[in-house]
Every structure is written in C-alpha cells, then in structure tokens.
Short mmCIF file of C-alpha atoms in Angstrom, two decimals:
data_model
loop_
_atom_site.label_atom_id
_atom_site.label_comp_id
_atom_site.label_asym_id
_atom_site.label_seq_id
_atom_site.Cartn_x
_atom_site.Cartn_y
_atom_site.Cartn_z
CA GLU A 1 -68.72 -17.02 33.88
CA THR A 2 -68.77 -19.71 31.20
CA GLY A 3 -71.05 -17.87 28.78
CA VAL A 4 -73.55 -20.72 28.94
CA THR A 5 -77.00 -19.69 30.13
CA GLN A 6 -80.02 -21.78 31.08
CA SER A 7 -83.66 -21.00 31.69
CA PRO A 8 -85.62 -21.17 33.81
CA THR A 9 -83.50 -21.33 36.95
CA HIS A 10 -86.18 -23.15 38.93
CA LEU A 11 -89.32 -25.00 37.95
CA ILE A 12 -92.06 -26.91 39.77
CA LYS A 13 -94.21 -29.41 37.89
CA THR A 14 -96.59 -32.19 38.79
CA ARG A 15 -96.31 -35.83 37.85
CA GLY A 16 -97.44 -36.55 34.27
CA GLN A 17 -96.79 -33.04 32.98
CA GLN A 18 -94.29 -32.08 30.30
CA VAL A 19 -91.41 -29.65 30.65
CA THR A 20 -89.05 -27.80 28.29
CA LEU A 21 -85.69 -26.52 29.49
CA ARG A 22 -83.54 -24.14 27.45
CA CYS A 23 -79.84 -23.61 27.02
CA SER A 24 -77.84 -20.96 25.20
CA SER A 25 -74.34 -22.13 24.26
CA GLN A 26 -71.11 -20.22 24.58
CA SER A 27 -70.37 -18.21 21.45
CA GLY A 28 -68.52 -20.28 18.83
CA HIS A 29 -69.48 -23.64 20.35
CA ASN A 30 -71.18 -26.22 18.09
CA THR A 31 -71.89 -29.05 20.53
CA VAL A 32 -74.23 -29.19 23.48
CA SER A 33 -74.61 -31.94 26.06
CA TRP A 34 -77.31 -32.36 28.68
CA TYR A 35 -76.87 -33.91 32.10
CA GLN A 36 -79.12 -34.81 35.01
CA GLN A 37 -77.73 -34.39 38.50
CA ALA A 38 -79.74 -35.89 41.34
CA LEU A 39 -79.11 -34.68 44.87
CA GLY A 40 -75.79 -35.97 46.19
CA GLN A 41 -74.75 -37.50 42.87
CA GLY A 42 -72.48 -36.56 40.01
CA PRO A 43 -74.06 -35.47 36.71
CA GLN A 44 -75.39 -38.27 34.49
CA PHE A 45 -75.12 -37.91 30.71
CA ILE A 46 -78.51 -37.67 28.96
CA PHE A 47 -77.55 -36.90 25.36
CA GLN A 48 -75.40 -34.75 23.12
CA TYR A 49 -76.21 -32.70 20.03
CA TYR A 50 -73.76 -31.78 17.30
CA ARG A 51 -74.81 -29.75 14.30
CA GLU A 52 -78.49 -30.13 15.18
CA GLU A 53 -78.43 -33.93 15.37
CA GLU A 54 -78.39 -36.23 18.38
CA ASN A 55 -74.89 -37.60 18.57
CA GLY A 56 -74.79 -39.89 21.57
CA ARG A 57 -77.23 -40.84 24.31
CA GLY A 58 -76.96 -42.08 27.84
CA ASN A 59 -79.24 -44.50 29.66
CA PHE A 60 -82.39 -42.35 29.60
CA PRO A 61 -85.83 -43.31 28.22
CA PRO A 62 -87.28 -41.82 25.01
CA ARG A 63 -89.48 -39.42 26.98
CA PHE A 64 -86.29 -37.40 27.33
CA SER A 65 -85.79 -35.66 23.99
CA GLY A 66 -83.94 -32.66 22.72
CA LEU A 67 -83.33 -30.19 19.96
CA GLN A 68 -80.41 -28.10 18.84
CA PHE A 69 -81.10 -25.03 16.73
CA PRO A 70 -79.01 -23.44 13.93
CA ASN A 71 -77.71 -20.86 16.41
CA TYR A 72 -76.59 -23.83 18.57
CA SER A 73 -79.03 -23.07 21.37
CA SER A 74 -80.76 -26.17 22.67
CA GLU A 75 -83.83 -27.53 24.40
CA LEU A 76 -84.39 -30.53 26.64
CA ASN A 77 -87.94 -31.86 26.71
CA VAL A 78 -89.22 -34.34 29.25
CA ASN A 79 -92.67 -35.89 28.83
CA ALA A 80 -94.79 -37.71 31.40
CA LEU A 81 -92.78 -36.40 34.33
CA GLU A 82 -92.07 -38.76 37.19
CA LEU A 83 -91.11 -37.94 40.77
CA ASP A 84 -87.58 -39.29 40.15
CA ASP A 85 -87.08 -36.67 37.43
CA SER A 86 -86.58 -34.10 40.18
CA ALA A 87 -82.98 -32.98 39.75
CA LEU A 88 -80.64 -30.25 38.58
CA TYR A 89 -80.48 -30.29 34.77
CA LEU A 90 -77.24 -29.05 33.33
CA CYS A 91 -76.28 -28.21 29.81
CA ALA A 92 -72.70 -27.94 28.67
CA SER A 93 -71.37 -26.49 25.44
CA SER A 94 -68.13 -27.28 23.66
CA PHE A 95 -66.43 -26.84 20.32
CA ARG A 96 -65.81 -29.98 18.29
CA GLY A 97 -63.11 -29.36 15.76
CA GLY A 98 -60.08 -31.24 16.93
CA ARG A 99 -59.40 -34.66 18.37
CA LEU A 100 -62.62 -36.30 19.54
CA GLY A 101 -62.95 -36.52 23.28
CA ARG A 102 -60.49 -33.76 23.97
CA GLU A 103 -62.77 -30.79 23.70
CA THR A 104 -63.64 -29.14 26.99
CA GLN A 105 -67.24 -28.79 28.09
CA TYR A 106 -68.37 -25.61 29.83
CA PHE A 107 -71.42 -25.88 32.03
CA GLY A 108 -74.33 -23.57 32.58
CA PRO A 109 -75.76 -22.88 36.05
CA GLY A 110 -78.50 -25.47 35.63
CA THR A 111 -82.27 -25.63 36.00
CA ARG A 112 -83.59 -27.03 39.26
CA LEU A 113 -86.70 -29.12 38.50
CA LEU A 114 -89.01 -30.32 41.22
CA VAL A 115 -91.74 -32.81 40.34
CA LEU A 116 -94.56 -33.14 42.87
CA THR B 1 -71.88 -49.77 38.78
CA GLN B 2 -70.01 -46.48 38.87
CA LEU B 3 -67.52 -46.20 36.01
CA LEU B 4 -65.49 -43.59 37.86
CA GLU B 5 -64.88 -44.10 41.56
CA GLN B 6 -64.04 -41.01 43.56
CA SER B 7 -62.66 -41.11 47.07
CA PRO B 8 -63.14 -40.02 49.67
CA GLN B 9 -66.79 -39.09 49.32
CA PHE B 10 -66.62 -36.61 52.21
CA LEU B 11 -63.64 -34.79 53.65
CA SER B 12 -63.56 -32.33 56.53
CA ILE B 13 -60.19 -30.80 57.37
CA GLN B 14 -58.68 -27.87 59.23
CA GLU B 15 -57.41 -24.80 57.41
CA GLY B 16 -53.76 -25.26 56.44
CA GLU B 17 -53.87 -29.04 56.05
CA ASN B 18 -53.09 -30.87 52.83
CA LEU B 19 -55.44 -33.31 51.11
CA THR B 20 -55.66 -35.61 48.12
CA VAL B 21 -58.75 -36.70 46.22
CA TYR B 22 -58.61 -39.79 44.02
CA CYS B 23 -60.48 -40.71 40.86
CA ASN B 24 -60.14 -44.31 39.66
CA SER B 25 -61.52 -46.38 36.81
CA SER B 26 -60.89 -49.54 34.86
CA SER B 27 -61.56 -47.63 31.64
CA VAL B 28 -59.06 -45.65 29.60
CA PHE B 29 -60.01 -42.02 29.04
CA SER B 30 -58.90 -39.75 26.24
CA SER B 31 -59.03 -36.85 28.67
CA LEU B 32 -60.04 -36.20 32.23
CA GLN B 33 -61.45 -33.05 33.68
CA TRP B 34 -61.76 -31.79 37.23
CA TYR B 35 -64.61 -29.53 38.21
CA ARG B 36 -65.66 -27.70 41.34
CA GLN B 37 -69.34 -27.18 42.05
CA GLU B 38 -71.05 -24.91 44.54
CA PRO B 39 -74.56 -25.78 45.83
CA GLY B 40 -77.26 -25.00 43.26
CA GLU B 41 -74.77 -24.07 40.56
CA GLY B 42 -73.20 -25.78 37.57
CA PRO B 43 -69.74 -27.35 37.71
CA VAL B 44 -66.87 -24.98 36.97
CA LEU B 45 -63.91 -26.40 35.08
CA LEU B 46 -60.61 -26.42 36.98
CA VAL B 47 -58.36 -28.33 34.61
CA THR B 48 -58.25 -30.79 31.71
CA VAL B 49 -55.50 -33.42 31.51
CA VAL B 50 -54.99 -35.38 28.32
CA THR B 51 -51.57 -37.06 28.40
CA GLY B 52 -50.71 -40.09 30.54
CA GLY B 53 -48.46 -38.99 33.42
CA GLU B 54 -49.35 -35.33 32.94
CA VAL B 55 -49.12 -33.04 35.96
CA LYS B 56 -50.78 -29.63 36.03
CA LYS B 57 -50.64 -27.03 38.75
CA LEU B 58 -53.19 -24.34 39.51
CA LYS B 59 -51.89 -22.28 42.44
CA ARG B 60 -52.21 -24.64 45.43
CA LEU B 61 -53.93 -27.37 43.42
CA THR B 62 -51.94 -30.12 41.69
CA PHE B 63 -53.61 -32.48 39.24
CA GLN B 64 -52.09 -35.69 37.96
CA PHE B 65 -53.27 -38.04 35.22
CA GLY B 66 -52.19 -41.65 35.59
CA ASP B 67 -49.71 -43.13 33.13
CA ALA B 68 -52.38 -45.49 31.78
CA ARG B 69 -54.99 -42.70 31.63
CA LYS B 70 -57.32 -44.64 33.94
CA ASP B 71 -56.95 -42.60 37.11
CA SER B 72 -56.26 -39.14 38.39
CA SER B 73 -55.62 -37.28 41.60
CA LEU B 74 -56.15 -33.79 42.91
CA HIS B 75 -53.86 -32.57 45.69
CA ILE B 76 -54.55 -29.35 47.59
CA THR B 77 -51.78 -27.82 49.64
CA ALA B 78 -52.55 -25.67 52.68
CA ALA B 79 -56.31 -25.81 52.23
CA GLN B 80 -58.31 -22.65 52.84
CA PRO B 81 -62.01 -22.16 53.67
CA GLY B 82 -62.52 -20.85 50.13
CA ASP B 83 -61.63 -24.33 48.83
CA THR B 84 -64.85 -25.70 50.31
CA GLY B 85 -67.08 -27.28 47.67
CA LEU B 86 -67.89 -30.39 45.67
CA TYR B 87 -65.00 -31.64 43.53
CA LEU B 88 -65.96 -33.76 40.54
CA CYS B 89 -63.78 -35.69 38.16
CA ALA B 90 -65.10 -36.52 34.69
CA GLY B 91 -63.57 -38.75 32.05
CA ALA B 92 -64.13 -38.60 28.31
CA LEU B 93 -64.35 -42.19 27.08
CA ALA B 94 -61.72 -42.95 24.48
CA TYR B 95 -63.95 -44.12 21.65
CA SER B 96 -65.00 -42.46 18.47
CA GLY B 97 -66.91 -45.16 16.62
CA ALA B 98 -70.21 -43.38 17.04
CA GLY B 99 -68.62 -40.03 16.29
CA SER B 100 -69.32 -38.86 19.77
CA TYR B 101 -68.08 -39.04 23.30
CA GLN B 102 -69.62 -38.52 26.67
CA LEU B 103 -68.30 -37.31 29.97
CA THR B 104 -68.64 -39.83 32.76
CA PHE B 105 -68.64 -38.23 36.19
CA GLY B 106 -67.69 -39.56 39.57
CA LYS B 107 -70.05 -38.98 42.49
CA GLY B 108 -67.84 -36.21 43.77
CA THR B 109 -65.91 -35.39 46.91
CA LYS B 110 -67.54 -32.94 49.27
CA LEU B 111 -64.78 -30.93 50.90
CA SER B 112 -65.23 -28.76 53.98
CA VAL B 113 -62.31 -26.66 55.17
CA ILE B 114 -62.82 -25.45 58.72
CA PRO B 115 -61.24 -22.11 59.69
#
C-alpha cells in the first residue's frame, strides 16, 4: 500500500468525449506526476505538478491538462478523446524537499481507460 | 527512440534458476528506480539507487547502479513463482534547469517463473 489512491478504477468513453481522472496523494507529499501506460509498454510521463503549478511536461498534446489542489490531490483531464488514449493512467506522488531528482515516486493503482 | 533500453523483454525460467535484467542508457541519471508491476495495478517500488557503483540487496534481489550512472542491473537468485511479474527500471534525468525532473521508464521485462 503506497497511500496513493485513484478514481475511478475503470472507465469506458467514446471518441470525442472528455474525461477527468482523480488522484489522492500520499500524506505529506507535495508533488504529483501523471503517466500513461499503453498495453505492453512502460509508463510514459505526461506532466508533473508541484505546489499547484505544472512543473514539467512530456510529449503530450495540450488536450491533456491537469490540476493540483491545495491539499495536493490532483486531476488529469483529457479532451477530445481518441482511440489511442486507451491506456492505464497512473499518478505518482512524491515529496520534493531535498536534492532534485532524488525523491522517490509512489504510484497509485491506476485508472484503466477504454475509448471506443 | 527509447531512452532506457531494458533487456530481455521476456524471460521464462524454472524455479530455482538465477537471472539478470539489464537497463541501459546513454544518459546520466541522478537516480534510478526499479519497480515491479502486476497486471492491472500500479508499479510498486523495489529500490532506489543514487550513487554510481552502488549495490543494494533486497532478500534474493541484488540491484547495481553503474559507475557512470547510465545503467543498472537487477539480479534474482533462486527465482520463485512469486517473483513473476513485470520489472521496470526508471531513471530520473539529471537536470534541474526547469526546476523539475521526470522519470523515464524502460519497456519492462516480463518475468515468468515456472514451478
């Protein structure tokens, strides 16, 4: 148990729709990162939030957006869903307070999104 | 192109055998993490290595970080069926200009240990 929770666990949407995924960080963590994991692949970095601001982004289009709230919970929003967006979406929380790049990320169980 | 190359991609061995999984890159990482993932679940952290040449042991698992912090290996001694799963390595890129870092994952090694 990492203390990181995600909801919903599974979701089915149709192409063109919008989706919001939620993540609750581990207590005391101030940073959240989101990843997309397609079947048979390793997780791909989407973006990271630190103190409610986006603080790094991977190679994903603007229709992928996010929010981090004062209690450090987070949302991932995806607009205009495409079939290729079908994947496991993972959030990971960490505490940034020491040397950058050395904090450990703890993953939630993920949300399985299927786009039809 | 994959920044982190993991090999082998698939591994099927008999219970009791030893195995090594490799994680290689041309990039220098400030830290490297190994995760294990079960189907339909999130990755679970096994270990973080931060110092070049560092060796960490976790029961029958031995992790090594290369001297140049570009590669790592995971060695399992006397594998058991409970070791079955997807093993992922992830490197934190050693830059801080943007005030952030990201984990770059390999594609993973799918291990099956046959009783």
